[in-house]
Short mmCIF file of C-alpha atoms in Angstrom, two decimals:
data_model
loop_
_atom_site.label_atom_id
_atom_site.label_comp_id
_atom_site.label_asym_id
_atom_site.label_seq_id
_atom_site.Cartn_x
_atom_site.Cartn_y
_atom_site.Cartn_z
CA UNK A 292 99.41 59.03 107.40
CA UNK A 293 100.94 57.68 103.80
CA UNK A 294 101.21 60.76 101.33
CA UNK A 295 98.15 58.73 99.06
CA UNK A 296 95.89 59.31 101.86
CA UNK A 297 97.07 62.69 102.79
CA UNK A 298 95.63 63.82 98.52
CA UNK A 299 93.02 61.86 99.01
CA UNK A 300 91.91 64.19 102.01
CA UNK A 301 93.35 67.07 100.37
CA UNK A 302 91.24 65.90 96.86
CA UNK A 303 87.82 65.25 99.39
CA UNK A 304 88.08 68.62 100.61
CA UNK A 305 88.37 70.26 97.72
CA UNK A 306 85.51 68.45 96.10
CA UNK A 307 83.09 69.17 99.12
CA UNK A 308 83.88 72.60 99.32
CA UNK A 309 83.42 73.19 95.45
CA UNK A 310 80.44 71.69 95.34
CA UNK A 311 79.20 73.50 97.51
CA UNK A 312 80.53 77.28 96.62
CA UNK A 313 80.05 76.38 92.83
CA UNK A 314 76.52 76.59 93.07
CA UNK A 315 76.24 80.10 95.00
CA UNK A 316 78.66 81.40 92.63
CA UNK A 317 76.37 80.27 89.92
CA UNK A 318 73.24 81.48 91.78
CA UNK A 319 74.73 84.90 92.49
CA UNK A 320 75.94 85.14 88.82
CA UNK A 321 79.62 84.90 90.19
CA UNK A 322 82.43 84.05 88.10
CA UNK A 323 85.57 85.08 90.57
CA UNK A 324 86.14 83.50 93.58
CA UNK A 325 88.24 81.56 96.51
CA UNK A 326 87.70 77.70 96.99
CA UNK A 327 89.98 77.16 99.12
CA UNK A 328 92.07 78.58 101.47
CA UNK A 329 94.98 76.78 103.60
CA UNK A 330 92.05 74.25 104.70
CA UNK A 331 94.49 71.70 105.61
CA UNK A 332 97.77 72.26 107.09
CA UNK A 333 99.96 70.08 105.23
CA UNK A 334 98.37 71.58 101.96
CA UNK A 335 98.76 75.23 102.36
CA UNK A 336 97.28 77.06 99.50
CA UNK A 337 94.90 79.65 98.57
CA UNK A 338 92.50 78.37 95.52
CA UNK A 339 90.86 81.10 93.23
CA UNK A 340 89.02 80.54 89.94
CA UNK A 341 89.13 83.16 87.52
CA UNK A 342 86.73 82.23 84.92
CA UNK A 343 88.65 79.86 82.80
CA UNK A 344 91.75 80.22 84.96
CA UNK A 345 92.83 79.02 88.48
CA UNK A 346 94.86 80.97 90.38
CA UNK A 347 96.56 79.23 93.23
CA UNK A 348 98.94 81.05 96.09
CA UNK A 349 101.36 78.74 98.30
CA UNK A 350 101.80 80.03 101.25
CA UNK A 351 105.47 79.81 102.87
CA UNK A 352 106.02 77.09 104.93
CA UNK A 353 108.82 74.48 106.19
CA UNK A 354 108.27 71.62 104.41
CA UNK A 355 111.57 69.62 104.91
CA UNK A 356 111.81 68.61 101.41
CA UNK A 357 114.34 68.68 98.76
CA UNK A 358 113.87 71.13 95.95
CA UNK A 359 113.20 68.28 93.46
CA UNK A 360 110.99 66.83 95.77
CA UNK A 361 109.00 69.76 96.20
CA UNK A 362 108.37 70.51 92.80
CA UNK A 363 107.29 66.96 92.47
CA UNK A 364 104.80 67.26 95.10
CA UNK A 365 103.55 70.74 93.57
CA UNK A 366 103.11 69.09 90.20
CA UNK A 367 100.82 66.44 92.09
CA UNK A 368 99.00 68.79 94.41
CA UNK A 369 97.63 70.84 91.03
CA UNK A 370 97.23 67.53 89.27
CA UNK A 371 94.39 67.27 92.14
CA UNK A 372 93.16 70.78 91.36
CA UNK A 373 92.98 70.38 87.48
CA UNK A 374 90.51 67.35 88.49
CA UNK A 375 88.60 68.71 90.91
CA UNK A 376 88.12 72.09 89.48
CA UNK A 377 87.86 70.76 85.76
CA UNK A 378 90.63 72.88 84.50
CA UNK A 379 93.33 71.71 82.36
CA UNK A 380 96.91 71.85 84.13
CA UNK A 381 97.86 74.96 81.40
CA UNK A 382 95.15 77.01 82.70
CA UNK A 383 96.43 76.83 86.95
CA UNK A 384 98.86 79.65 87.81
CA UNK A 385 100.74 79.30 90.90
CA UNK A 386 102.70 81.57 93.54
CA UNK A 387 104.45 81.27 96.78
CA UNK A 388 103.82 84.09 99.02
CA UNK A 389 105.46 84.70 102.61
CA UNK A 390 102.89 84.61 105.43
CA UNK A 391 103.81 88.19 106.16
CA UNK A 392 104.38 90.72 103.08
CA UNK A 393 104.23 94.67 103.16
CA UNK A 394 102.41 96.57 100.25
CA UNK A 395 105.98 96.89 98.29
CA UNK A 396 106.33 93.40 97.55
CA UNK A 397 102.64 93.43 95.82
CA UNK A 398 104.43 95.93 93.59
CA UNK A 399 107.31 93.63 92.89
CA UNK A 400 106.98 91.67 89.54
CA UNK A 401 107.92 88.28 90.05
CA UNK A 402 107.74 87.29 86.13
CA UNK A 403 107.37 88.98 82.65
CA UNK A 404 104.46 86.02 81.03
CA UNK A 405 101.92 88.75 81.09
CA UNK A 406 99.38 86.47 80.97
CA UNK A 407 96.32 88.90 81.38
CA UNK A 408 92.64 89.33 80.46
CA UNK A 409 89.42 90.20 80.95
CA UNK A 410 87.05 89.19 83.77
CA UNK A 411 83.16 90.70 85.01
CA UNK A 412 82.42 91.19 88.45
CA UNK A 413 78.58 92.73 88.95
CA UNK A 414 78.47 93.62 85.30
CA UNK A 415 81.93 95.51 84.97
CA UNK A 416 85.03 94.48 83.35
CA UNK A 417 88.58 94.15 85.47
CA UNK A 418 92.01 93.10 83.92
CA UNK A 419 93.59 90.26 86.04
CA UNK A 420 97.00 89.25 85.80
CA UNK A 421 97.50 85.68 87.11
CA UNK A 422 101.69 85.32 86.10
CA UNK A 423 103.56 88.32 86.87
CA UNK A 424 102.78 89.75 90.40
CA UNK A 425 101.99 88.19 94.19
CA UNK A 426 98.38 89.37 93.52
CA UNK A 427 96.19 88.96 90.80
CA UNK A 428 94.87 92.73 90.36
CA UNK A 429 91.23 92.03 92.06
CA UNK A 430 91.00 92.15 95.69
CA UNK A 431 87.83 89.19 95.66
CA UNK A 432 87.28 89.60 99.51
CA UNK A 433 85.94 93.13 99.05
CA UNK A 434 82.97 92.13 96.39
CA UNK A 435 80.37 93.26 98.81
CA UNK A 436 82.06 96.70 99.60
CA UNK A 437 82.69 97.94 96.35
CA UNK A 438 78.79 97.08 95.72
CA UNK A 439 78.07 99.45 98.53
CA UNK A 440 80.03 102.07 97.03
CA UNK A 441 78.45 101.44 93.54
CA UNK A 442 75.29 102.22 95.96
CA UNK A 443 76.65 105.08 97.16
CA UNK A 444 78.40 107.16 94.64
CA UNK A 445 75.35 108.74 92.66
CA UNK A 446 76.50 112.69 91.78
CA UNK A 447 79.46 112.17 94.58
CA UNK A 448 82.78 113.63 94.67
CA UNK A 449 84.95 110.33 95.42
CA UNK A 450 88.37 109.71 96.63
CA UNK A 451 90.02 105.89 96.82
CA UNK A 452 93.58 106.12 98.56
CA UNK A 453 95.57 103.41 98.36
CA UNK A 454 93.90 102.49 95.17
CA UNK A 455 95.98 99.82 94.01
CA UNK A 456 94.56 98.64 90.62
CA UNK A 457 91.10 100.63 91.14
CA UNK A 458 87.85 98.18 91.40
CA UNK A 459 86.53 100.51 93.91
CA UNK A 460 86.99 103.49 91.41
CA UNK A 461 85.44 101.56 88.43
CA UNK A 462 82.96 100.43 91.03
CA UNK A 463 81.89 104.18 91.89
CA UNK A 464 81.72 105.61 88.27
CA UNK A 465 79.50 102.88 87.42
CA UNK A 466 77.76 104.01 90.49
CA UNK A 467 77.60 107.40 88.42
CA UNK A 468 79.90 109.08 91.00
CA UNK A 469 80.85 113.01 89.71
CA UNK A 470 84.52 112.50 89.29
CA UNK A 471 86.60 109.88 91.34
CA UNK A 472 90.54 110.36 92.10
CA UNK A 473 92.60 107.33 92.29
CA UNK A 474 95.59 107.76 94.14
CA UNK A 475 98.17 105.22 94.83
CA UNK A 476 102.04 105.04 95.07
CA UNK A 477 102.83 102.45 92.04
CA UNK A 478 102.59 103.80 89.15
CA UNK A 479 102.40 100.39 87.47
CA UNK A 480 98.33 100.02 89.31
CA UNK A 481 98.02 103.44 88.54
CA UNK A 482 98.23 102.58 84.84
CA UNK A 483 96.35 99.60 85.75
CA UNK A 484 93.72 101.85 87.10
CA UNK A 485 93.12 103.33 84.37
CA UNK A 486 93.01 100.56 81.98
CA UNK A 487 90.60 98.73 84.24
CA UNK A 488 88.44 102.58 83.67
CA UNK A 489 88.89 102.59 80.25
CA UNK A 490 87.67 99.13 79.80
CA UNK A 491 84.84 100.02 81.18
CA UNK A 492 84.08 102.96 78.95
CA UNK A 493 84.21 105.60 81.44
CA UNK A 494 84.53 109.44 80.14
CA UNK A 495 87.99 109.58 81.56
CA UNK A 496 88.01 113.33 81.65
CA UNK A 497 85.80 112.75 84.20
CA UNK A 498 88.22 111.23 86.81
CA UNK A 499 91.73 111.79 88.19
CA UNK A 500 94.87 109.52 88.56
CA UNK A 501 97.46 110.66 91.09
CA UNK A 502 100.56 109.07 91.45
CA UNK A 503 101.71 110.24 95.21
CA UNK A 504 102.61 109.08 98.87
CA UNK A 505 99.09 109.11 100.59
CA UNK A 506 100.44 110.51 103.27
CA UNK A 507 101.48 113.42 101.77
CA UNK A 508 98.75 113.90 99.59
CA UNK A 509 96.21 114.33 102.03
CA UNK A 510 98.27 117.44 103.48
CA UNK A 511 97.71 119.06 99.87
CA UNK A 512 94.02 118.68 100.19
CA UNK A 513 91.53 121.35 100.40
CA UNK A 514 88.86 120.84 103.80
CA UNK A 515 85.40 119.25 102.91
CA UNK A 516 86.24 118.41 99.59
CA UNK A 517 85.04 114.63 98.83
CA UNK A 518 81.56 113.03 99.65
CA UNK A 519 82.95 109.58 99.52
CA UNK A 520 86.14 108.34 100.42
CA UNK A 521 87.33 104.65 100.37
CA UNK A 522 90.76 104.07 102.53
CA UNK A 523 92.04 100.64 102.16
CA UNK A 524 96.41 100.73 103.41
CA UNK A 525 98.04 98.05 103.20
CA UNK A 526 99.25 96.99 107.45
CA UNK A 527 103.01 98.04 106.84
CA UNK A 528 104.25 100.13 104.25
CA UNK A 529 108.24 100.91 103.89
CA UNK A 530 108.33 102.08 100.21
CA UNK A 531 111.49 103.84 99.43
CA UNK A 532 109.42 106.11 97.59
CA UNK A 533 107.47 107.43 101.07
CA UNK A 534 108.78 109.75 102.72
CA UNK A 535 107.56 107.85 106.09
CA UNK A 536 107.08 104.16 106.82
CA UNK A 537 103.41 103.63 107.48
CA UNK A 538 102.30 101.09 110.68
CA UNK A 539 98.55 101.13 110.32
CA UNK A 540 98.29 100.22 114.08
CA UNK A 541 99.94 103.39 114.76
CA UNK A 542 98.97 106.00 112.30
CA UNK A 543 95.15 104.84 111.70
CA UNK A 544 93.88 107.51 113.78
CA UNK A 545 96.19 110.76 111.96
CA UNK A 546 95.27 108.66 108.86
CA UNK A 547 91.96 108.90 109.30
CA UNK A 548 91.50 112.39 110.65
CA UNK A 549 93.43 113.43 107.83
CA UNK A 550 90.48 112.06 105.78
CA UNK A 551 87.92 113.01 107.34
CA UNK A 552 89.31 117.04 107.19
CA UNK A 553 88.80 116.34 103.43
CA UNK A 554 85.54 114.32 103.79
CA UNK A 555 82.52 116.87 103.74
CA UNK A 556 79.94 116.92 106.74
CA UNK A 557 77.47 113.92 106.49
CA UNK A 558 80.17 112.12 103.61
CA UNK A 559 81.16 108.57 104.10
CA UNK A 560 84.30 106.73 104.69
CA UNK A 561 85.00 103.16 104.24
CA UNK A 562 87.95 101.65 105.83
CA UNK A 563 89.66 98.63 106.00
CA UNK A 564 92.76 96.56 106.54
CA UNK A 565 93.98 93.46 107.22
CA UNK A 566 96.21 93.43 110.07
CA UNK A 567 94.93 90.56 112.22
CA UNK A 568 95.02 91.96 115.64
CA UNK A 569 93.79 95.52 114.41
CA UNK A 570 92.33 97.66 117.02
CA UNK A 571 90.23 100.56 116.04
CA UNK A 572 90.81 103.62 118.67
CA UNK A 573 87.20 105.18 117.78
CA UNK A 574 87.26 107.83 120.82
CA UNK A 575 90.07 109.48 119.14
CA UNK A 576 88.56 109.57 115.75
CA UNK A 577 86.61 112.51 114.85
CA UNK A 578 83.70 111.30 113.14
CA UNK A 579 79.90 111.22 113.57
CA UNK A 580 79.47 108.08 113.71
CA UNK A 581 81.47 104.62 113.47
CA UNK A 582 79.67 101.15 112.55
CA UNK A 583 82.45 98.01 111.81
CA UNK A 584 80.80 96.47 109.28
CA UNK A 585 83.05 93.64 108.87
CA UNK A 586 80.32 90.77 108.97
CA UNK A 587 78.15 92.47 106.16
CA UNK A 588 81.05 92.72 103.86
CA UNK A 589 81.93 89.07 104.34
CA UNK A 590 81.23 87.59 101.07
CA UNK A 591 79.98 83.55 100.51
CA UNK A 592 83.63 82.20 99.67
CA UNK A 593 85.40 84.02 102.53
CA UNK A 594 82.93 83.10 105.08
CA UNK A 595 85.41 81.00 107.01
CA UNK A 596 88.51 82.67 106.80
CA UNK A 597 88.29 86.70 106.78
CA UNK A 598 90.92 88.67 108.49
CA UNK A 599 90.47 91.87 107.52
CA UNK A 600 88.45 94.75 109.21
CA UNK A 601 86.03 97.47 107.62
CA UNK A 602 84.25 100.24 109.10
CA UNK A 603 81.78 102.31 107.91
CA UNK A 604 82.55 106.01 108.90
CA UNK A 605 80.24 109.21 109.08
CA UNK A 606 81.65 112.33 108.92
#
């Protein structure tokens, strides 16, 4: 196959699958999402519009070319996106990201353009930034959960581990939660936490940043403290700043126990990760009740690729 015909298939796909997720994004009043994700192999990217802004991921791969070459076939490749997606080419930012990464590189800043702003997701306001770090600062797979927690979070005491830049936090005060504690190990999301809080005029007093090794931090915590809890680790964690590496694998079940001794009888925890061949040992987990509720949280652009688990959990 001649490289014209291999962007002319890359350029089809992209226009049928736009098409097509363009209008349920407009029906469901959606202005974030994925349009394409490593579809073809010899075009390995993940799409994502950001309201005026296009946020594209390469994912790592050997493609025997030249340096020179490469960036020559990059600068074609988003010459396809910019018409497809009606963007201009200033508007596309792009990344290459290793097939496997732990949480820590997330944290590493790959550039200092700062190039953030303002987006709405279900009525609330989230700062993205599309040039400085592997990820953009919204998670958009998890749209449906954090709308369950919204649901959820009326006059509840809420904890979000892991908390990264806090959409599930914003998510739950708009959901007129009590008070909500962020916790996470970066204190670069923390701040971004609380910006993304503030933006959304939240009585900050209110709610709780905590800059801490999970881990760790749930061995501080008093029993039955927290009505709602949302867990979401990254798969591997070796952060010099932990005091242990965390395999998700193999520490889900202490993880979650450890939870669930702060989670009050009857309160809710929603897990999830993304480790591909996850297995979830549910005898040893000391809850009331376990539903995976991976399918429901499965939202309209991720339909065909989702590899991350979530589980509803009853204390």
């Amino acid at each position: 196959m001649t490289d014209a015909s291999k962007f002319t298939m890359f350029e089809n796909r992209l226009v049928k699958v736009f098409r097509h997720l363009q209008k349920t994004a407009r029906r469901q009043n959606i202005t974030c999402y994925r349009v394409y994700d490593d579809d073809i192999p010899e075009f390995p990217f993940s799409i994502e519009i950001y309201e005026e802004y296009v946020y594209v991921a390469e994912y790592h791969r050997k493609h025997n070319m030249e340096e020179e070459a490469h960036e020559q076939w990059l600068d074609d490749c988003m010459e396809v996106v910019a018409k497809v997606l009606q963007m201009p080419l200033e508007n596309i930012f792009i990344k290459q990201r290793q097939r496997k990464e732990n949480r820590q590189s997330q944290y590493e800043k790959l550039s200092f353009e700062k190039h953030e702003f303002t987006v709405h997701e279900a009525g609330l306001n989230f700062k993205v930034n599309l040039s400085d770090y592997l990820d953009t600062g919204l998670f958009l797979d998890h749209r449906i959960t954090r709308g369950m927690v919204r649901a959820e979070a009326q006059d509840k005491q809420v904890l979000n581990l892991f908390c990264y830049t806090g959409s599930f936090s914003v998510y739950a005060a708009a959901g007129g939660a009590r008070s909500v504690t962020s916790v996470d190990l970066s204190k670069t999301y923390l701040a971004w936490a609380e910006d993304n809080m503030r933006l959304n005029n939240f009585d900050m007093k209110a709610h709780h940043f905590v800059h801490a090794d999970v881990l760790q931090y749930l061995d501080t915590l008093t029993p039955n403290s927290f009505d709602l809890v949302v867990v979401d680790p990254p798969t591997f964690s070796n952060s010099k700043r932990m005091k242990d590496f965390l395999d998700i694998q193999r520490d889900h079940v202490s993880l979650l126990n450890k939870v669930l001794a702060a989670t009050k009888p009857g309160g809710i925890v929603y897990f999830s990760n993304n480790y591909r061949r996850f297995v979830l040992e549910q005898e040893q987990i000391q809850a009331s009740s376990i539903k995976d509720i991976t399918s429901q949280t499965l939202p309209f652009d991720f339909q065909q690729k989702m590899i991350r688990k979530c589980y509803k959990i009853v204390k």
